CSV table of N, CA and C in Angstrom, one decimal:
chain,number,residue,atom,x,y,z
A,1,UNK,N,-21.5,18.9,-36.3
A,1,UNK,CA,-21.4,19.3,-34.9
A,1,UNK,C,-19.2,19.8,-35.5
A,2,UNK,N,-19.1,21.0,-34.7
A,2,UNK,CA,-18.0,21.0,-34.9
A,2,UNK,C,-17.0,20.0,-33.9
A,3,UNK,N,-16.2,19.3,-34.4
A,3,UNK,CA,-15.2,19.1,-34.0
A,3,UNK,C,-13.8,19.5,-33.0
A,4,UNK,N,-13.8,20.1,-32.0
A,4,UNK,CA,-11.8,20.4,-31.4
A,4,UNK,C,-10.9,19.6,-31.0
A,5,UNK,N,-10.2,19.2,-32.0
A,5,UNK,CA,-8.6,18.9,-32.3
A,5,UNK,C,-7.9,19.5,-32.0
A,6,UNK,N,-6.9,19.0,-31.2
A,6,UNK,CA,-5.2,19.5,-31.7
A,6,UNK,C,-5.0,19.5,-32.6
A,7,UNK,N,-4.1,20.2,-33.1
A,7,UNK,CA,-3.2,19.8,-34.5
A,7,UNK,C,-3.1,18.8,-34.8
A,8,UNK,N,-2.4,17.6,-33.3
A,8,UNK,CA,-1.4,17.1,-34.2
A,8,UNK,C,-2.3,15.6,-34.6
A,9,UNK,N,-3.6,15.7,-33.7
A,9,UNK,CA,-4.5,15.0,-33.8
A,9,UNK,C,-5.3,15.0,-35.4
A,10,UNK,N,-5.9,16.1,-36.0
A,10,UNK,CA,-5.8,16.3,-37.3
A,10,UNK,C,-5.9,14.6,-38.4
A,11,UNK,N,-4.5,14.8,-38.8
A,11,UNK,CA,-4.9,13.5,-40.2
A,11,UNK,C,-4.8,12.4,-39.1
A,12,UNK,N,-4.9,11.5,-37.8
A,12,UNK,CA,-5.6,10.5,-37.1
A,12,UNK,C,-8.1,10.7,-37.4
A,13,UNK,N,-8.1,11.9,-37.2
A,13,UNK,CA,-9.6,12.9,-37.2
A,13,UNK,C,-9.9,12.4,-39.1
A,14,UNK,N,-9.1,12.8,-39.6
A,14,UNK,CA,-9.3,12.8,-41.1
A,14,UNK,C,-9.1,11.8,-41.8
A,15,UNK,N,-8.9,10.8,-41.1
A,15,UNK,CA,-8.1,9.2,-41.8
A,15,UNK,C,-8.8,7.9,-41.5
A,16,UNK,N,-9.9,8.3,-39.8
A,16,UNK,CA,-10.5,7.3,-39.9
A,16,UNK,C,-9.8,6.8,-38.9
A,17,UNK,N,-8.5,6.1,-38.5
A,17,UNK,CA,-8.1,5.7,-36.8
A,17,UNK,C,-8.6,6.2,-35.9
A,18,UNK,N,-7.8,7.5,-35.1
A,18,UNK,CA,-9.2,7.8,-34.0
A,18,UNK,C,-10.5,7.6,-33.4
A,19,UNK,N,-10.6,6.9,-32.2
A,19,UNK,CA,-11.9,5.8,-31.9
A,19,UNK,C,-12.5,8.0,-31.4
A,20,UNK,N,-13.5,7.2,-30.6
A,20,UNK,CA,-13.8,8.8,-29.9
A,20,UNK,C,-13.1,8.8,-28.9
A,21,UNK,N,-12.3,8.7,-28.3
A,21,UNK,CA,-11.6,9.1,-27.4
A,21,UNK,C,-10.6,10.5,-27.0
A,22,UNK,N,-10.4,10.6,-29.1
A,22,UNK,CA,-10.0,11.5,-29.5
A,22,UNK,C,-10.9,12.5,-28.9
A,23,UNK,N,-12.1,12.3,-29.2
A,23,UNK,CA,-12.3,14.0,-28.9
A,23,UNK,C,-13.2,14.5,-27.6
A,24,UNK,N,-12.2,14.0,-25.8
A,24,UNK,CA,-12.5,13.8,-24.9
A,24,UNK,C,-11.8,14.7,-24.2
A,25,UNK,N,-10.9,15.1,-25.0
A,25,UNK,CA,-9.5,16.3,-24.4
A,25,UNK,C,-9.6,17.3,-24.4
A,26,UNK,N,-10.3,17.8,-24.2
A,26,UNK,CA,-11.4,19.5,-24.0
A,26,UNK,C,-10.0,20.0,-24.2
A,27,UNK,N,-9.1,21.7,-25.2
A,27,UNK,CA,-8.7,22.0,-25.1
A,27,UNK,C,-8.4,22.5,-23.7
A,28,UNK,N,-7.4,23.0,-22.4
A,28,UNK,CA,-7.0,24.1,-21.5
A,28,UNK,C,-8.1,24.7,-21.5
A,29,UNK,N,-8.3,25.9,-23.3
A,29,UNK,CA,-8.2,27.1,-22.9
A,29,UNK,C,-9.9,27.3,-22.3
A,30,UNK,N,-10.7,25.9,-22.3
A,30,UNK,CA,-12.0,25.3,-22.3
A,30,UNK,C,-12.2,25.0,-20.4
A,31,UNK,N,-10.9,25.0,-20.0
A,31,UNK,CA,-11.4,24.9,-17.9
A,31,UNK,C,-12.4,26.1,-18.1
A,32,UNK,N,-13.7,25.3,-17.0
A,32,UNK,CA,-14.6,26.3,-15.9
A,32,UNK,C,-14.1,27.3,-15.0
A,33,UNK,N,-13.8,27.9,-15.5
A,33,UNK,CA,-13.1,28.3,-14.2
A,33,UNK,C,-14.8,29.5,-13.7
A,34,UNK,N,-14.6,29.3,-11.5
A,34,UNK,CA,-16.0,29.8,-10.9
A,34,UNK,C,-14.9,31.7,-10.9
A,35,UNK,N,-15.9,32.0,-11.2
A,35,UNK,CA,-15.9,33.8,-11.3
A,35,UNK,C,-16.6,34.8,-10.0
A,36,UNK,N,-15.8,35.1,-9.5
A,36,UNK,CA,-16.2,36.4,-9.0
A,36,UNK,C,-18.0,36.7,-8.9
A,37,UNK,N,-18.6,36.6,-8.3
A,37,UNK,CA,-20.1,37.2,-8.4
A,37,UNK,C,-20.0,39.3,-9.2
A,38,UNK,N,-18.9,39.6,-8.5
A,38,UNK,CA,-19.1,41.2,-9.1
A,38,UNK,C,-19.2,40.8,-11.3
A,39,UNK,N,-18.4,39.6,-12.6
A,39,UNK,CA,-17.9,40.0,-12.9
A,39,UNK,C,-18.9,39.6,-13.8
A,40,UNK,N,-20.6,39.7,-13.2
A,40,UNK,CA,-21.7,39.4,-14.2
A,40,UNK,C,-23.2,41.1,-13.6
A,41,UNK,N,-21.6,41.7,-12.8
A,41,UNK,CA,-22.7,42.3,-12.2
A,41,UNK,C,-22.4,43.9,-13.4
A,42,UNK,N,-23.4,44.6,-13.8
A,42,UNK,CA,-23.1,46.2,-14.1
A,42,UNK,C,-22.8,46.7,-13.7
A,43,UNK,N,-21.4,48.0,-14.0
A,43,UNK,CA,-21.8,49.5,-12.4
A,43,UNK,C,-20.5,49.9,-12.1
A,44,UNK,N,-20.7,50.2,-11.1
A,44,UNK,CA,-19.4,50.9,-10.7
A,44,UNK,C,-18.3,49.3,-9.8
A,45,UNK,N,-17.1,49.1,-10.3
A,45,UNK,CA,-15.9,48.0,-9.6
A,45,UNK,C,-16.3,47.3,-11.6
A,46,UNK,N,-17.0,47.4,-11.8
A,46,UNK,CA,-17.5,46.2,-12.6
A,46,UNK,C,-15.7,45.6,-14.3
A,47,UNK,N,-15.5,46.9,-13.5
A,47,UNK,CA,-14.3,46.7,-14.7
A,47,UNK,C,-12.1,46.6,-13.9
A,48,UNK,N,-12.5,45.8,-12.6
A,48,UNK,CA,-11.9,44.8,-11.9
A,48,UNK,C,-11.3,44.5,-12.3
A,49,UNK,N,-9.9,43.8,-13.0
A,49,UNK,CA,-8.9,42.9,-13.1
A,49,UNK,C,-9.7,41.5,-11.9
A,50,UNK,N,-9.8,41.7,-11.4
A,50,UNK,CA,-9.9,40.9,-10.0
A,50,UNK,C,-10.8,40.0,-10.3
A,51,UNK,N,-12.2,40.8,-11.5
A,51,UNK,CA,-13.5,39.9,-11.0
A,51,UNK,C,-13.2,39.1,-12.2
A,52,UNK,N,-12.2,38.6,-12.6
A,52,UNK,CA,-11.9,38.2,-13.7
A,52,UNK,C,-11.0,36.2,-13.3
A,53,UNK,N,-10.6,36.9,-12.0
A,53,UNK,CA,-10.0,35.3,-11.6
A,53,UNK,C,-10.6,34.5,-11.0
A,54,UNK,N,-9.9,33.9,-11.0
A,54,UNK,CA,-10.3,32.2,-10.2
A,54,UNK,C,-10.5,32.5,-9.1
A,55,UNK,N,-12.4,31.9,-8.6
A,55,UNK,CA,-12.5,32.5,-6.7
A,55,UNK,C,-13.1,31.1,-6.3
A,56,UNK,N,-12.9,31.2,-5.5
A,56,UNK,CA,-13.2,30.3,-4.3
A,56,UNK,C,-14.6,30.0,-4.7
A,57,UNK,N,-15.1,28.5,-4.8
A,57,UNK,CA,-16.6,28.0,-4.7
A,57,UNK,C,-16.9,28.3,-3.6
A,58,UNK,N,-18.7,28.4,-3.8
A,58,UNK,CA,-19.1,29.0,-3.0
A,58,UNK,C,-20.3,28.1,-2.7
A,59,UNK,N,-20.7,28.1,-1.4
A,59,UNK,CA,-22.1,26.6,-2.2
A,59,UNK,C,-23.4,27.7,-1.5
A,60,UNK,N,-24.4,26.7,-2.6
A,60,UNK,CA,-25.6,27.3,-2.6
A,60,UNK,C,-26.6,28.0,-1.1
A,61,UNK,N,-26.7,28.7,-1.5
A,61,UNK,CA,-28.1,28.5,-0.7
A,61,UNK,C,-28.9,27.7,0.4
A,62,UNK,N,-29.0,27.8,1.1
A,62,UNK,CA,-30.0,26.7,2.0
A,62,UNK,C,-31.2,26.9,1.1
A,63,UNK,N,-32.2,25.4,1.0
A,63,UNK,CA,-33.6,26.3,0.3
A,63,UNK,C,-34.3,27.2,1.4
A,64,UNK,N,-35.4,27.6,1.4
A,64,UNK,CA,-36.4,28.5,2.9
A,64,UNK,C,-37.2,27.8,2.8
A,65,UNK,N,-37.3,27.3,4.0
A,65,UNK,CA,-37.7,26.8,5.4
A,65,UNK,C,-40.1,26.7,4.8
A,66,UNK,N,-39.9,25.5,4.3
A,66,UNK,CA,-41.7,25.9,4.2
A,66,UNK,C,-42.6,27.0,5.5
A,67,UNK,N,-43.8,26.7,5.0
A,67,UNK,CA,-44.5,28.0,5.9
A,67,UNK,C,-45.0,26.6,6.0
A,68,UNK,N,-45.4,26.9,8.0
A,68,UNK,CA,-46.0,25.7,8.8
A,68,UNK,C,-47.5,25.5,8.4
A,69,UNK,N,-47.3,24.4,8.2
A,69,UNK,CA,-49.2,23.5,7.5
A,69,UNK,C,-50.1,23.9,8.2
A,70,UNK,N,-51.1,24.9,8.1
A,70,UNK,CA,-52.6,24.7,8.4
A,70,UNK,C,-53.6,23.4,9.2
A,71,UNK,N,-54.4,24.1,9.5
A,71,UNK,CA,-55.2,23.1,10.1
A,71,UNK,C,-56.7,23.3,10.5
A,72,UNK,N,-57.3,22.1,9.5
A,72,UNK,CA,-58.6,22.6,9.5
A,72,UNK,C,-59.8,22.0,10.6
A,73,UNK,N,-58.8,22.0,12.1
A,73,UNK,CA,-59.4,21.7,13.1
A,73,UNK,C,-59.4,22.6,14.0
């Protein structure tokens, strides 16, 4: 499995002096961003640079109401 390390940590990783904590620092390039919903939509307006800008998180929609329970009597 590949390891993503900062170049300053190469020697410590290769000589075994680094612990597991060296793997816990993800590069800033791997930061997760919430993007505009248009980002994954093909068609008109999908080439706007604003689609790749970080967006505000949206709450998921509420679950649908279950249908009323029927009665056998």
